Amino acid sequence: MVALGMGQGLAHAAPDQATDDAAAVGTAAADDTYTQAFLTQYGKIKDAGNGYFSADGIPYHCAETLIVEAPDHGHQTTSEAMSFWMWLEAAYGRVTGDWDPFNNAWAVAEKSLIPADVDQPSNDSYNASSPATYAPEAPEPSAYPTALDSSVSTGSDPIAGELASSYGTKDIYGMHWLMDVDNIYGYGNKPGSGGENGPGAGPSFINSYQRGAQESVWETIPQPTTDLFKYGGTNGYLDLFVKDSAYSKQWKYTNAPDADARAVQAAYWAYTWAKAQGKEGQIAGSVAKAARMGDYLRYAMFDKYFKQIGDCTSPTGCSAGSGRSAQHYLLSWYYAWGGAQPGGGWAWRIGDGASHQGYQNPLAAWALSNVPVLTPKSATAKGDWLKSLTRQLEFLCWLQSSEGALAGGCTNSWEGRYGTPPAGTPTFYGMAYDWEPVYHDPPSNNWFGFQAWGVERIAEYYYVTGNATAETILRKWVAWASSETTVGADGSYSFPSNLSWTGKPDTWNATSPGANAGLHVSVVDYSNDVGVGASYVKTLTYYAARAKDVDAAALAKSLLDAMALNGDAKGIAVPETRTDYSRFKDEVYVPTGWKGTMPNGDPVEPGVTFIGMRSWYKDDPDWPKVQAYLDGGSAPSFTYHRFWAQADLALAFATYAELLVDGGDNGGGSTDTRPPSVPENLAVGTVTSSSVALSWSVSTDDTGVTAYDVFRSGTKVGSATSTSYADTGLTAATAYSYTVSARDAAGNSSALSAAVTATTKSGGGTGGGAVKVQYKNNDQNATDNQIRPGLVVVNTSSAPVDLSKLTLRYWFSSEAGASSFGTWCDYAALGSGSITHKVVAAGGSLTGAGYYLQVGFSSGSLAAGASTGDIQLRLSKTDWSNFNEADDYSHGTNTAYADALKVTAYVGSTLAWGTEPT
């Protein structure tokens, strides 16, 4: 596999003919190396001996069982896995002409993850003028249950009537996001049964996350979707989440909109490819199901309680919506629905006001509003998806950082309770910017995978339509991602893993969008994750095919070839060290006085741990590796075969084969051999101890300049699409020489510019040393009983920093009667177990600084230019009395990371960053 695919030309069929031109989308050549790689990977996934599917034909989340991430067991499944399966079978149909597997994937989804009528029995009682009763969310699991509040007005649901009329039922047609495929918990919520059947074989609907933004997978209390009070406590599991005067047996489901949109995306490609083969009739039924799913997916476009969009800053002050005033037109994090059990009485539906960049899908929005066979039946659906397409593209433009990566998202309901965002928070159509929408442990937009997943959909949309806005977003993103990617001659490779964010976007102005000069991303660490890599390769492939970008095509090929070297009997996978598995012993919050049991008898009560509610994990053959770690050994390493990742690898091979193999002209037909003019007027701008800013004049070219390559002392250090570049991670008091070359779309490069020299400034104790510290405030209430700083350390030098020698001090004022404190690390990108923390009395009479929270690192090294990523800390007095943080030396009100000179850093006993209090 080292030399996969000797040909690497760019596809020469015009992408805007992709929906009609059989030459562009027809069955791939059977003798193509990458197509063969697709078929080999496909065969491994479908091999029953490799364990990707259950006896019922449902794909597992992972072939291995001991894995905790979004699902907390490998043999659960998600609507995400189901949608990747549909997409995999669509590609198989293109390659082989066999469409039965694609139809089967849809049939399995309908039988398992899409609840049948008996599983959602009280929908006839749904009142669209009163969709649900308001219950505020809370930042911490310890604040739950939160009380239902009928005094807060909710809006009306404008699409329920047309959906019921279009399909002859009030049932929802969408995939529930989570299923316990082997019924390991034992609830026995079997699809089509409408109730709890207890332990035994067969799939079971379950749910998990219910308790606010800080609730990680390690803090969840799983529950059945149909709660008949058979397990849990007196009221089943309901009173762990919602406070009410009385509780009724009920059912409830949650939809992950990105998965349903991916299913539509898969159906679009299946239709396109089958039509090119003259076989579109064979999949007409499945494509109609996708259109129907897209109709109901519009619930993800509405505020959670159908309140007005924009400027919602209090539960009572935010008006109830009517008609389209509650519709933000983005794909939010979820929509949900439920009702009374065993039937009748009442039912409810909610949308969500929080939208994440990684969930948007312009291709699905375009297909649902432009492809007749995918146009939903409801009268207003096409118009909704047309507007959603425009709104999604605006949203993605709004969130693009100066470097090119996409920041988190927005919310119509700050902290899930229509709170008031911090002063100065920018907005998108009145919705507040949130760099980590929905989940904070870990922060929801730190994972590069959300970049790759989301931008790939933009690239597909661009490939199909040539949309200029999509091209602009992609050109900048691809340049950034490419500059952070390496592929070695030995087959090693790396690309970003975790990201860190500072600043914020400009408030959105549709007629004059801002430049987001203050919004920045940095890479915390790097990864060789094959699933993320597959999505990244597909992004590069679709972009390269349409833009005729030879560099993007070459990077796609080299990454794909490098990942292929990690093949094994089950697929393609790399080992991963799981330091987060220390959290198996984390306590899961259960309210005082609450007591219940899981179906196997495990207790659910105050003090219970994650593993304490899942004792069956100790029977897993891989458990001894985790136990050894919990007993003080080294962190365990596992090689996982996640279904979505293995499917996406197969799709990466198929996509590359379809679009970039055998193009024959290595540039989409271009015969351009003329290089751009040499960049002139190269100049040095702002210089710090660790960075140099450069600028130059625009180069000219007969077809257009696409990028400028920057060289430091003869070695390329990065590229820019504009006429400026900041070189960072440099050594203090050091001279550097720079030159720049211009490059056009055909790959022609100019000669190097005249050189300039810059000398970095000397380091100093107030920020010019080897590290800097960034801070954000995770708790805007300055007078409650906790202080919650977020910290990031950045290595600003060109040499690694020994973290074991580094300490930080967050200074706060002494409080009357305070003498002892408790400290916690709620989350750290490096692993909470690697962070040390304690409160130290400062001594003397320092202003605003009677004490400091000292933060250290048990071990590790921070590479040049890298950062630790998010560290979320918390401290309280042992008597839990309130603080007054207003006069604390290190206290700030910023909710996004910014350089913080009042949080000091030390290497040994030497001040390396910041200014100490006096």
Short mmCIF file of N, CA and C in Angstrom, two decimals, residues 328-414:
data_model
loop_
_atom_site.label_atom_id
_atom_site.label_comp_id
_atom_site.label_asym_id
_atom_site.label_seq_id
_atom_site.Cartn_x
_atom_site.Cartn_y
_atom_site.Cartn_z
N HIS A 328 -34.20 29.61 13.70
CA HIS A 328 -32.88 30.18 13.42
C HIS A 328 -32.28 29.61 12.13
N TYR A 329 -32.84 28.54 11.60
CA TYR A 329 -32.47 27.95 10.30
C TYR A 329 -31.10 27.25 10.30
N LEU A 330 -30.49 27.08 11.46
CA LEU A 330 -29.24 26.32 11.55
C LEU A 330 -29.54 24.90 12.00
N LEU A 331 -28.57 24.01 11.86
CA LEU A 331 -28.70 22.67 12.43
C LEU A 331 -28.17 22.72 13.86
N SER A 332 -29.07 22.71 14.83
CA SER A 332 -28.69 22.81 16.23
C SER A 332 -28.19 21.46 16.74
N TRP A 333 -27.87 21.41 18.02
CA TRP A 333 -27.25 20.21 18.59
C TRP A 333 -28.22 19.03 18.66
N TYR A 334 -29.50 19.30 18.84
CA TYR A 334 -30.46 18.20 18.92
C TYR A 334 -31.88 18.72 18.71
N TYR A 335 -32.79 17.81 18.47
CA TYR A 335 -34.20 18.05 18.77
C TYR A 335 -34.69 16.81 19.52
N ALA A 336 -35.78 16.93 20.27
CA ALA A 336 -36.24 15.82 21.10
C ALA A 336 -37.76 15.82 21.16
N TRP A 337 -38.30 14.66 21.49
CA TRP A 337 -39.75 14.52 21.59
C TRP A 337 -40.09 13.40 22.57
N GLY A 338 -41.27 13.49 23.16
CA GLY A 338 -41.67 12.48 24.14
C GLY A 338 -43.13 12.61 24.50
N GLY A 339 -43.55 11.78 25.46
CA GLY A 339 -44.95 11.82 25.87
C GLY A 339 -45.27 10.79 26.93
N ALA A 340 -46.54 10.71 27.25
CA ALA A 340 -47.01 9.82 28.30
C ALA A 340 -46.96 8.37 27.86
N GLN A 341 -46.79 7.48 28.81
CA GLN A 341 -46.76 6.04 28.56
C GLN A 341 -47.77 5.40 29.53
N PRO A 342 -48.60 4.47 29.10
CA PRO A 342 -48.53 3.73 27.84
C PRO A 342 -49.22 4.40 26.66
N GLY A 343 -49.78 5.59 26.85
CA GLY A 343 -50.39 6.27 25.70
C GLY A 343 -51.42 7.28 26.16
N GLY A 344 -51.63 8.31 25.30
CA GLY A 344 -52.66 9.29 25.62
C GLY A 344 -52.20 10.29 26.67
N GLY A 345 -52.95 11.35 26.79
CA GLY A 345 -52.71 12.31 27.86
C GLY A 345 -51.92 13.52 27.42
N TRP A 346 -50.68 13.33 27.01
CA TRP A 346 -49.85 14.47 26.62
C TRP A 346 -48.63 14.01 25.84
N ALA A 347 -48.07 14.94 25.09
CA ALA A 347 -46.83 14.71 24.36
C ALA A 347 -46.14 16.05 24.20
N TRP A 348 -44.85 16.03 23.96
CA TRP A 348 -44.07 17.27 23.83
C TRP A 348 -43.02 17.17 22.74
N ARG A 349 -42.57 18.33 22.27
CA ARG A 349 -41.46 18.42 21.31
C ARG A 349 -40.64 19.66 21.63
N ILE A 350 -39.33 19.55 21.47
CA ILE A 350 -38.45 20.70 21.64
C ILE A 350 -37.39 20.71 20.54
N GLY A 351 -36.93 21.89 20.20
CA GLY A 351 -35.77 22.06 19.33
C GLY A 351 -34.56 22.36 20.18
N ASP A 352 -33.67 23.22 19.69
CA ASP A 352 -32.51 23.64 20.48
C ASP A 352 -31.98 24.94 19.91
N GLY A 353 -31.59 25.84 20.79
CA GLY A 353 -31.06 27.13 20.36
C GLY A 353 -29.57 27.15 20.20
N ALA A 354 -28.86 26.07 20.56
CA ALA A 354 -27.40 26.04 20.49
C ALA A 354 -26.95 25.34 19.21
N SER A 355 -26.16 26.04 18.40
CA SER A 355 -25.71 25.49 17.12
C SER A 355 -24.19 25.48 17.06
N HIS A 356 -23.65 24.36 16.57
CA HIS A 356 -22.21 24.12 16.50
C HIS A 356 -21.77 24.11 15.04
N GLN A 357 -20.60 24.69 14.77
CA GLN A 357 -20.14 24.71 13.38
C GLN A 357 -19.99 23.31 12.80
N GLY A 358 -19.59 22.34 13.61
CA GLY A 358 -19.33 21.00 13.11
C GLY A 358 -20.57 20.22 12.75
N TYR A 359 -21.77 20.75 13.04
CA TYR A 359 -23.02 20.07 12.72
C TYR A 359 -23.63 20.53 11.41
N GLN A 360 -23.16 21.66 10.87
CA GLN A 360 -23.81 22.22 9.68
C GLN A 360 -23.54 21.34 8.46
N ASN A 361 -24.50 21.30 7.53
CA ASN A 361 -24.36 20.45 6.35
C ASN A 361 -24.98 21.16 5.14
N PRO A 362 -24.19 22.04 4.50
CA PRO A 362 -24.72 22.76 3.33
C PRO A 362 -25.13 21.83 2.19
N LEU A 363 -24.42 20.70 2.03
CA LEU A 363 -24.80 19.80 0.93
C LEU A 363 -26.19 19.24 1.15
N ALA A 364 -26.50 18.80 2.38
CA ALA A 364 -27.84 18.27 2.67
C ALA A 364 -28.90 19.35 2.47
N ALA A 365 -28.61 20.58 2.95
CA ALA A 365 -29.57 21.67 2.77
C ALA A 365 -29.80 21.95 1.29
N TRP A 366 -28.73 21.92 0.49
CA TRP A 366 -28.86 22.14 -0.94
C TRP A 366 -29.67 21.02 -1.60
N ALA A 367 -29.37 19.76 -1.26
CA ALA A 367 -30.06 18.62 -1.86
C ALA A 367 -31.56 18.65 -1.52
N LEU A 368 -31.90 18.97 -0.26
CA LEU A 368 -33.30 18.98 0.16
C LEU A 368 -34.09 20.13 -0.47
N SER A 369 -33.39 21.12 -1.01
CA SER A 369 -34.10 22.26 -1.62
C SER A 369 -33.89 22.36 -3.12
N ASN A 370 -33.06 21.48 -3.71
CA ASN A 370 -32.76 21.60 -5.14
C ASN A 370 -32.92 20.31 -5.94
N VAL A 371 -32.93 19.16 -5.29
CA VAL A 371 -33.03 17.88 -5.99
C VAL A 371 -34.46 17.37 -5.83
N PRO A 372 -35.23 17.28 -6.89
CA PRO A 372 -36.66 16.97 -6.78
C PRO A 372 -36.96 15.70 -5.98
N VAL A 373 -36.20 14.61 -6.19
CA VAL A 373 -36.53 13.37 -5.49
C VAL A 373 -36.23 13.47 -4.00
N LEU A 374 -35.46 14.46 -3.58
CA LEU A 374 -35.15 14.64 -2.16
C LEU A 374 -35.92 15.81 -1.54
N THR A 375 -36.79 16.45 -2.31
CA THR A 375 -37.58 17.55 -1.77
C THR A 375 -38.68 16.99 -0.88
N PRO A 376 -38.72 17.36 0.40
CA PRO A 376 -39.75 16.82 1.30
C PRO A 376 -41.16 17.22 0.88
N LYS A 377 -42.14 16.47 1.37
CA LYS A 377 -43.54 16.68 0.99
C LYS A 377 -44.13 17.97 1.55
N SER A 378 -43.75 18.37 2.76
CA SER A 378 -44.41 19.50 3.41
C SER A 378 -44.28 20.77 2.59
N ALA A 379 -45.32 21.58 2.65
CA ALA A 379 -45.41 22.75 1.77
C ALA A 379 -44.28 23.75 1.99
N THR A 380 -43.83 23.91 3.23
CA THR A 380 -42.82 24.94 3.52
C THR A 380 -41.41 24.37 3.62
N ALA A 381 -41.23 23.07 3.42
CA ALA A 381 -39.93 22.44 3.64
C ALA A 381 -38.87 22.96 2.68
N LYS A 382 -39.19 23.03 1.41
CA LYS A 382 -38.20 23.48 0.43
C LYS A 382 -37.71 24.88 0.76
N GLY A 383 -38.64 25.77 1.07
CA GLY A 383 -38.26 27.14 1.42
C GLY A 383 -37.41 27.20 2.67
N ASP A 384 -37.76 26.37 3.66
CA ASP A 384 -36.96 26.32 4.89
C ASP A 384 -35.53 25.89 4.61
N TRP A 385 -35.36 24.88 3.76
CA TRP A 385 -34.01 24.39 3.49
C TRP A 385 -33.24 25.35 2.60
N LEU A 386 -33.92 26.08 1.72
CA LEU A 386 -33.25 27.10 0.93
C LEU A 386 -32.68 28.20 1.84
N LYS A 387 -33.51 28.63 2.79
CA LYS A 387 -33.04 29.66 3.71
C LYS A 387 -31.97 29.11 4.64
N SER A 388 -32.11 27.85 5.04
CA SER A 388 -31.10 27.23 5.89
C SER A 388 -29.74 27.18 5.20
N LEU A 389 -29.75 26.90 3.89
CA LEU A 389 -28.49 26.85 3.15
C LEU A 389 -27.77 28.19 3.24
N THR A 390 -28.49 29.26 2.98
CA THR A 390 -27.88 30.59 3.07
C THR A 390 -27.42 30.90 4.48
N ARG A 391 -28.27 30.58 5.46
CA ARG A 391 -27.94 30.88 6.86
C ARG A 391 -26.74 30.08 7.34
N GLN A 392 -26.62 28.81 6.94
CA GLN A 392 -25.47 28.00 7.33
C GLN A 392 -24.17 28.57 6.77
N LEU A 393 -24.19 28.99 5.51
CA LEU A 393 -22.98 29.56 4.91
C LEU A 393 -22.58 30.87 5.60
N GLU A 394 -23.57 31.68 5.95
CA GLU A 394 -23.28 32.90 6.71
C GLU A 394 -22.66 32.55 8.06
N PHE A 395 -23.22 31.57 8.72
CA PHE A 395 -22.76 31.12 10.04
C PHE A 395 -21.30 30.69 9.98
N LEU A 396 -20.95 29.93 8.96
CA LEU A 396 -19.58 29.43 8.83
C LEU A 396 -18.61 30.57 8.50
N CYS A 397 -19.05 31.52 7.69
CA CYS A 397 -18.22 32.71 7.45
C CYS A 397 -17.99 33.47 8.75
N TRP A 398 -19.05 33.62 9.54
CA TRP A 398 -18.98 34.36 10.80
C TRP A 398 -17.98 33.73 11.76
N LEU A 399 -17.84 32.42 11.72
CA LEU A 399 -17.02 31.70 12.69
C LEU A 399 -15.59 31.44 12.22
N GLN A 400 -15.23 31.88 11.01
CA GLN A 400 -13.88 31.56 10.53
C GLN A 400 -12.86 32.49 11.17
N SER A 401 -11.87 31.86 11.79
CA SER A 401 -10.82 32.61 12.49
C SER A 401 -9.85 33.24 11.52
N SER A 402 -8.97 34.07 12.05
CA SER A 402 -7.96 34.70 11.21
C SER A 402 -7.09 33.67 10.51
N GLU A 403 -6.82 32.55 11.21
CA GLU A 403 -5.98 31.52 10.63
C GLU A 403 -6.73 30.66 9.62
N GLY A 404 -8.03 30.44 9.83
CA GLY A 404 -8.82 29.64 8.90
C GLY A 404 -9.70 28.60 9.55
N ALA A 405 -9.38 28.16 10.76
CA ALA A 405 -10.22 27.19 11.46
C ALA A 405 -11.53 27.84 11.87
N LEU A 406 -12.54 27.01 12.12
CA LEU A 406 -13.88 27.50 12.44
C LEU A 406 -14.13 27.43 13.94
N ALA A 407 -14.49 28.56 14.53
CA ALA A 407 -14.78 28.63 15.96
C ALA A 407 -16.11 27.94 16.26
N GLY A 408 -16.49 27.92 17.55
CA GLY A 408 -17.57 27.05 18.03
C GLY A 408 -18.95 27.27 17.46
N GLY A 409 -19.67 28.31 17.93
CA GLY A 409 -21.03 28.48 17.44
C GLY A 409 -21.76 29.57 18.18
N CYS A 410 -23.07 29.39 18.34
CA CYS A 410 -23.89 30.41 18.97
C CYS A 410 -25.01 29.74 19.74
N THR A 411 -25.68 30.54 20.56
CA THR A 411 -26.84 30.04 21.29
C THR A 411 -27.89 31.12 21.43
N ASN A 412 -29.13 30.72 21.36
CA ASN A 412 -30.25 31.63 21.61
C ASN A 412 -30.64 31.62 23.08
N SER A 413 -30.01 30.72 23.88
CA SER A 413 -30.36 30.58 25.29
C SER A 413 -29.09 30.41 26.10
N TRP A 414 -28.54 31.54 26.56
CA TRP A 414 -27.27 31.50 27.29
C TRP A 414 -27.40 30.62 28.53
#
